[in-house]
Amino acid sequence: MTYTLPLLVLLAALALSWPLGKYLTWAMEPKSPGTARLIWEDLARRLLGSLVQENQRWAGYGRSLLLFNALLFLAVFAVLLLQGSLPLNPDQKTAMEPSLAFNTAASFTTNTNLQHYSGEASLSYLSQLSLLWLQFVSAATGIAALAALSRAMSGQRSVGNFYVDVWRATTL
């Protein structure tokens, strides 16, 4: 009786692994067919311009990943430090203490989501939205890194384009 739930969870994971793996392959592989993808990719190319025009080797991909995550961290860190003077703060929440803001921004950027505060009592609406957005985008960077690693291990010369992969992981 005590093994029923763990066994059901294991069986559900096994049953879902094949279709989800096929879906992720379709979503992250640049040459897979699909008309819905063309609309999103066209929008990404218009928004990001030259960032998405060429495939990257592993070093460029890694630099793009680190730069992107550094910018995410700085943006959310600034929002947490300046929340008292930013919009979407009807309760007039004051700025978060710098070390707590650093820890929060770093943990959400790395998708560990460590919280040493009471969300609604400490954060403005904009700060909460920033952290919520970071929960999705930081997971997308992890999926993009895994896609690049998979391409590299399969022997492909190019590991893709980081910004396109993050776009796909976020929107598809």
PDB file of C-alpha atoms in Angstrom:
ATOM      1  CA  MET A   1       0.000   0.000   0.000  1.00  0.00           C
ATOM      2  CA  THR A   2       2.826   2.443   0.793  1.00  0.00           C
ATOM      3  CA  TYR A   3       4.517   1.791  -2.550  1.00  0.00           C
ATOM      4  CA  THR A   4       1.485   2.590  -4.680  1.00  0.00           C
ATOM      5  CA  LEU A   5       1.967   6.341  -5.005  1.00  0.00           C
ATOM      6  CA  PRO A   6       5.721   6.243  -5.778  1.00  0.00           C
ATOM      7  CA  LEU A   7       5.070   3.513  -8.331  1.00  0.00           C
ATOM      8  CA  LEU A   8       2.300   5.570  -9.973  1.00  0.00           C
ATOM      9  CA  VAL A   9       4.582   8.621 -10.133  1.00  0.00           C
ATOM     10  CA  LEU A  10       7.355   6.539 -11.717  1.00  0.00           C
ATOM     11  CA  LEU A  11       4.964   5.016 -14.255  1.00  0.00           C
ATOM     12  CA  ALA A  12       3.531   8.449 -15.129  1.00  0.00           C
ATOM     13  CA  ALA A  13       7.045   9.823 -15.651  1.00  0.00           C
ATOM     14  CA  LEU A  14       7.934   6.895 -17.897  1.00  0.00           C
ATOM     15  CA  ALA A  15       4.714   7.230 -19.875  1.00  0.00           C
ATOM     16  CA  LEU A  16       5.213  10.977 -20.422  1.00  0.00           C
ATOM     17  CA  SER A  17       8.933  10.872 -21.209  1.00  0.00           C
ATOM     18  CA  TRP A  18       8.561   9.755 -24.835  1.00  0.00           C
ATOM     19  CA  PRO A  19       5.928  12.295 -25.984  1.00  0.00           C
ATOM     20  CA  LEU A  20       7.560  15.139 -24.045  1.00  0.00           C
ATOM     21  CA  GLY A  21      10.955  14.204 -25.493  1.00  0.00           C
ATOM     22  CA  LYS A  22       9.492  14.280 -29.000  1.00  0.00           C
ATOM     23  CA  TYR A  23       7.910  17.656 -28.304  1.00  0.00           C
ATOM     24  CA  LEU A  24      11.165  19.140 -26.953  1.00  0.00           C
ATOM     25  CA  THR A  25      13.038  17.807 -29.978  1.00  0.00           C
ATOM     26  CA  TRP A  26      10.505  19.469 -32.271  1.00  0.00           C
ATOM     27  CA  ALA A  27      10.560  22.719 -30.290  1.00  0.00           C
ATOM     28  CA  MET A  28      14.330  23.085 -29.996  1.00  0.00           C
ATOM     29  CA  GLU A  29      15.531  21.672 -33.308  1.00  0.00           C
ATOM     30  CA  PRO A  30      15.910  24.381 -35.948  1.00  0.00           C
ATOM     31  CA  LYS A  31      15.126  22.117 -38.908  1.00  0.00           C
ATOM     32  CA  SER A  32      11.961  20.476 -37.608  1.00  0.00           C
ATOM     33  CA  PRO A  33       8.764  21.229 -39.554  1.00  0.00           C
ATOM     34  CA  GLY A  34       5.922  23.297 -38.183  1.00  0.00           C
ATOM     35  CA  THR A  35       4.004  26.341 -39.303  1.00  0.00           C
ATOM     36  CA  ALA A  36       3.344  27.724 -35.805  1.00  0.00           C
ATOM     37  CA  ARG A  37       7.076  27.956 -35.266  1.00  0.00           C
ATOM     38  CA  LEU A  38       7.559  30.188 -38.311  1.00  0.00           C
ATOM     39  CA  ILE A  39       5.325  32.902 -36.868  1.00  0.00           C
ATOM     40  CA  TRP A  40       7.180  32.958 -33.538  1.00  0.00           C
ATOM     41  CA  GLU A  41      10.606  32.755 -35.154  1.00  0.00           C
ATOM     42  CA  ASP A  42       9.772  35.593 -37.515  1.00  0.00           C
ATOM     43  CA  LEU A  43       8.704  37.722 -34.555  1.00  0.00           C
ATOM     44  CA  ALA A  44      11.919  36.836 -32.689  1.00  0.00           C
ATOM     45  CA  ARG A  45      14.050  37.758 -35.686  1.00  0.00           C
ATOM     46  CA  ARG A  46      12.314  41.124 -35.951  1.00  0.00           C
ATOM     47  CA  LEU A  47      12.661  41.843 -32.227  1.00  0.00           C
ATOM     48  CA  LEU A  48      16.219  40.625 -31.756  1.00  0.00           C
ATOM     49  CA  GLY A  49      17.641  41.484 -35.169  1.00  0.00           C
ATOM     50  CA  SER A  50      21.283  40.534 -35.671  1.00  0.00           C
ATOM     51  CA  LEU A  51      21.472  38.541 -32.427  1.00  0.00           C
ATOM     52  CA  VAL A  52      19.582  35.655 -34.036  1.00  0.00           C
ATOM     53  CA  GLN A  53      21.010  35.711 -37.546  1.00  0.00           C
ATOM     54  CA  GLU A  54      23.857  33.238 -37.131  1.00  0.00           C
ATOM     55  CA  ASN A  55      24.578  29.985 -35.367  1.00  0.00           C
ATOM     56  CA  GLN A  56      27.118  30.092 -32.576  1.00  0.00           C
ATOM     57  CA  ARG A  57      29.997  27.875 -31.593  1.00  0.00           C
ATOM     58  CA  TRP A  58      30.146  26.749 -27.978  1.00  0.00           C
ATOM     59  CA  ALA A  59      32.220  29.723 -26.754  1.00  0.00           C
ATOM     60  CA  GLY A  60      29.855  32.297 -28.251  1.00  0.00           C
ATOM     61  CA  TYR A  61      26.860  30.381 -26.948  1.00  0.00           C
ATOM     62  CA  GLY A  62      28.378  30.325 -23.458  1.00  0.00           C
ATOM     63  CA  ARG A  63      29.158  34.055 -23.567  1.00  0.00           C
ATOM     64  CA  SER A  64      25.597  34.795 -24.671  1.00  0.00           C
ATOM     65  CA  LEU A  65      24.185  32.668 -21.844  1.00  0.00           C
ATOM     66  CA  LEU A  66      26.352  34.370 -19.220  1.00  0.00           C
ATOM     67  CA  LEU A  67      25.638  37.860 -20.545  1.00  0.00           C
ATOM     68  CA  PHE A  68      21.896  37.199 -20.711  1.00  0.00           C
ATOM     69  CA  ASN A  69      21.799  35.868 -17.145  1.00  0.00           C
ATOM     70  CA  ALA A  70      23.942  38.766 -15.887  1.00  0.00           C
ATOM     71  CA  LEU A  71      21.514  41.247 -17.453  1.00  0.00           C
ATOM     72  CA  LEU A  72      18.543  39.402 -15.953  1.00  0.00           C
ATOM     73  CA  PHE A  73      20.197  39.489 -12.548  1.00  0.00           C
ATOM     74  CA  LEU A  74      21.008  43.204 -12.772  1.00  0.00           C
ATOM     75  CA  ALA A  75      17.502  44.104 -13.954  1.00  0.00           C
ATOM     76  CA  VAL A  76      15.742  42.219 -11.148  1.00  0.00           C
ATOM     77  CA  PHE A  77      18.294  43.376  -8.557  1.00  0.00           C
ATOM     78  CA  ALA A  78      17.607  46.989  -9.582  1.00  0.00           C
ATOM     79  CA  VAL A  79      13.840  46.470  -9.394  1.00  0.00           C
ATOM     80  CA  LEU A  80      14.130  45.017  -5.889  1.00  0.00           C
ATOM     81  CA  LEU A  81      16.393  47.848  -4.708  1.00  0.00           C
ATOM     82  CA  LEU A  82      14.278  50.581  -6.280  1.00  0.00           C
ATOM     83  CA  GLN A  83      10.795  49.177  -5.690  1.00  0.00           C
ATOM     84  CA  GLY A  84       9.909  52.077  -3.392  1.00  0.00           C
ATOM     85  CA  SER A  85      10.164  54.566  -6.249  1.00  0.00           C
ATOM     86  CA  LEU A  86       8.925  52.377  -9.106  1.00  0.00           C
ATOM     87  CA  PRO A  87       5.343  52.012 -10.399  1.00  0.00           C
ATOM     88  CA  LEU A  88       2.927  49.232  -9.387  1.00  0.00           C
ATOM     89  CA  ASN A  89       3.550  49.891  -5.708  1.00  0.00           C
ATOM     90  CA  PRO A  90       0.161  50.944  -4.295  1.00  0.00           C
ATOM     91  CA  ASP A  91       1.094  49.839  -0.760  1.00  0.00           C
ATOM     92  CA  GLN A  92       4.274  51.967  -0.790  1.00  0.00           C
ATOM     93  CA  LYS A  93       6.649  49.087  -0.097  1.00  0.00           C
ATOM     94  CA  THR A  94      10.149  50.257   0.719  1.00  0.00           C
ATOM     95  CA  ALA A  95      13.309  49.055  -0.978  1.00  0.00           C
ATOM     96  CA  MET A  96      14.547  45.597  -0.133  1.00  0.00           C
ATOM     97  CA  GLU A  97      17.735  45.424   1.948  1.00  0.00           C
ATOM     98  CA  PRO A  98      20.712  45.115  -0.498  1.00  0.00           C
ATOM     99  CA  SER A  99      22.019  41.727   0.654  1.00  0.00           C
ATOM    100  CA  LEU A 100      18.491  40.283   0.593  1.00  0.00           C
ATOM    101  CA  ALA A 101      17.886  41.784  -2.854  1.00  0.00           C
ATOM    102  CA  PHE A 102      21.165  40.285  -4.083  1.00  0.00           C
ATOM    103  CA  ASN A 103      20.304  36.855  -2.666  1.00  0.00           C
ATOM    104  CA  THR A 104      16.782  36.966  -4.109  1.00  0.00           C
ATOM    105  CA  ALA A 105      17.884  38.097  -7.560  1.00  0.00           C
ATOM    106  CA  ALA A 106      20.700  35.536  -7.660  1.00  0.00           C
ATOM    107  CA  SER A 107      18.480  32.675  -6.536  1.00  0.00           C
ATOM    108  CA  PHE A 108      15.738  33.468  -9.044  1.00  0.00           C
ATOM    109  CA  THR A 109      18.286  33.964 -11.858  1.00  0.00           C
ATOM    110  CA  THR A 110      19.689  30.495 -11.155  1.00  0.00           C
ATOM    111  CA  ASN A 111      16.139  29.087 -10.829  1.00  0.00           C
ATOM    112  CA  THR A 112      16.611  27.973  -7.223  1.00  0.00           C
ATOM    113  CA  ASN A 113      13.935  30.460  -6.062  1.00  0.00           C
ATOM    114  CA  LEU A 114      15.183  30.792  -2.481  1.00  0.00           C
ATOM    115  CA  GLN A 115      12.959  33.193  -0.539  1.00  0.00           C
ATOM    116  CA  HIS A 116      13.895  34.822   2.774  1.00  0.00           C
ATOM    117  CA  TYR A 117      11.005  37.261   2.768  1.00  0.00           C
ATOM    118  CA  SER A 118       7.247  37.263   2.823  1.00  0.00           C
ATOM    119  CA  GLY A 119       6.231  37.900  -0.789  1.00  0.00           C
ATOM    120  CA  GLU A 120       3.091  40.004  -0.516  1.00  0.00           C
ATOM    121  CA  ALA A 121       4.234  41.731   2.666  1.00  0.00           C
ATOM    122  CA  SER A 122       7.667  42.741   1.325  1.00  0.00           C
ATOM    123  CA  LEU A 123       7.373  43.135  -2.434  1.00  0.00           C
ATOM    124  CA  SER A 124       5.546  45.532  -4.714  1.00  0.00           C
ATOM    125  CA  TYR A 125       3.505  44.224  -7.612  1.00  0.00           C
ATOM    126  CA  LEU A 126       6.303  45.080 -10.050  1.00  0.00           C
ATOM    127  CA  SER A 127       8.848  43.177  -7.942  1.00  0.00           C
ATOM    128  CA  GLN A 128       6.575  40.144  -7.781  1.00  0.00           C
ATOM    129  CA  LEU A 129       6.001  40.289 -11.546  1.00  0.00           C
ATOM    130  CA  SER A 130       9.748  40.550 -12.137  1.00  0.00           C
ATOM    131  CA  LEU A 131      10.407  37.447 -10.061  1.00  0.00           C
ATOM    132  CA  LEU A 132       7.556  35.579 -11.733  1.00  0.00           C
ATOM    133  CA  TRP A 133       8.938  36.468 -15.173  1.00  0.00           C
ATOM    134  CA  LEU A 134      12.397  35.356 -14.044  1.00  0.00           C
ATOM    135  CA  GLN A 135      11.024  31.959 -13.011  1.00  0.00           C
ATOM    136  CA  PHE A 136      10.067  31.287 -16.635  1.00  0.00           C
ATOM    137  CA  VAL A 137      13.075  32.821 -18.345  1.00  0.00           C
ATOM    138  CA  SER A 138      15.665  31.246 -16.038  1.00  0.00           C
ATOM    139  CA  ALA A 139      14.135  27.831 -16.721  1.00  0.00           C
ATOM    140  CA  ALA A 140      14.284  28.615 -20.444  1.00  0.00           C
ATOM    141  CA  THR A 141      18.010  29.335 -20.199  1.00  0.00           C
ATOM    142  CA  GLY A 142      18.499  25.925 -18.624  1.00  0.00           C
ATOM    143  CA  ILE A 143      16.538  24.248 -21.409  1.00  0.00           C
ATOM    144  CA  ALA A 144      18.562  26.208 -23.986  1.00  0.00           C
ATOM    145  CA  ALA A 145      21.835  25.108 -22.382  1.00  0.00           C
ATOM    146  CA  LEU A 146      20.658  21.490 -22.420  1.00  0.00           C
ATOM    147  CA  ALA A 147      19.689  21.784 -26.093  1.00  0.00           C
ATOM    148  CA  ALA A 148      23.154  23.162 -26.919  1.00  0.00           C
ATOM    149  CA  LEU A 149      24.816  20.376 -24.953  1.00  0.00           C
ATOM    150  CA  SER A 150      22.728  17.802 -26.808  1.00  0.00           C
ATOM    151  CA  ARG A 151      23.722  19.275 -30.163  1.00  0.00           C
ATOM    152  CA  ALA A 152      27.386  19.339 -29.178  1.00  0.00           C
ATOM    153  CA  MET A 153      27.312  15.724 -27.973  1.00  0.00           C
ATOM    154  CA  SER A 154      25.694  14.633 -31.239  1.00  0.00           C
ATOM    155  CA  GLY A 155      28.723  15.958 -33.127  1.00  0.00           C
ATOM    156  CA  GLN A 156      27.225  19.072 -34.685  1.00  0.00           C
ATOM    157  CA  ARG A 157      29.724  21.856 -35.361  1.00  0.00           C
ATOM    158  CA  SER A 158      27.324  24.591 -34.307  1.00  0.00           C
ATOM    159  CA  VAL A 159      25.382  24.389 -31.065  1.00  0.00           C
ATOM    160  CA  GLY A 160      22.657  26.734 -32.360  1.00  0.00           C
ATOM    161  CA  ASN A 161      21.879  30.272 -31.301  1.00  0.00           C
ATOM    162  CA  PHE A 162      21.321  30.982 -27.612  1.00  0.00           C
ATOM    163  CA  TYR A 163      18.759  33.741 -28.117  1.00  0.00           C
ATOM    164  CA  VAL A 164      16.701  31.645 -30.534  1.00  0.00           C
ATOM    165  CA  ASP A 165      16.826  28.704 -28.129  1.00  0.00           C
ATOM    166  CA  VAL A 166      15.666  30.839 -25.198  1.00  0.00           C
ATOM    167  CA  TRP A 167      12.894  32.237 -27.376  1.00  0.00           C
ATOM    168  CA  ARG A 168      11.789  28.725 -28.349  1.00  0.00           C
ATOM    169  CA  ALA A 169      11.958  27.423 -24.787  1.00  0.00           C
ATOM    170  CA  THR A 170       9.881  30.360 -23.576  1.00  0.00           C
ATOM    171  CA  THR A 171       7.248  30.512 -26.300  1.00  0.00           C
ATOM    172  CA  LEU A 172       6.785  26.983 -27.640  1.00  0.00           C
TER     173      LEU A 172
END
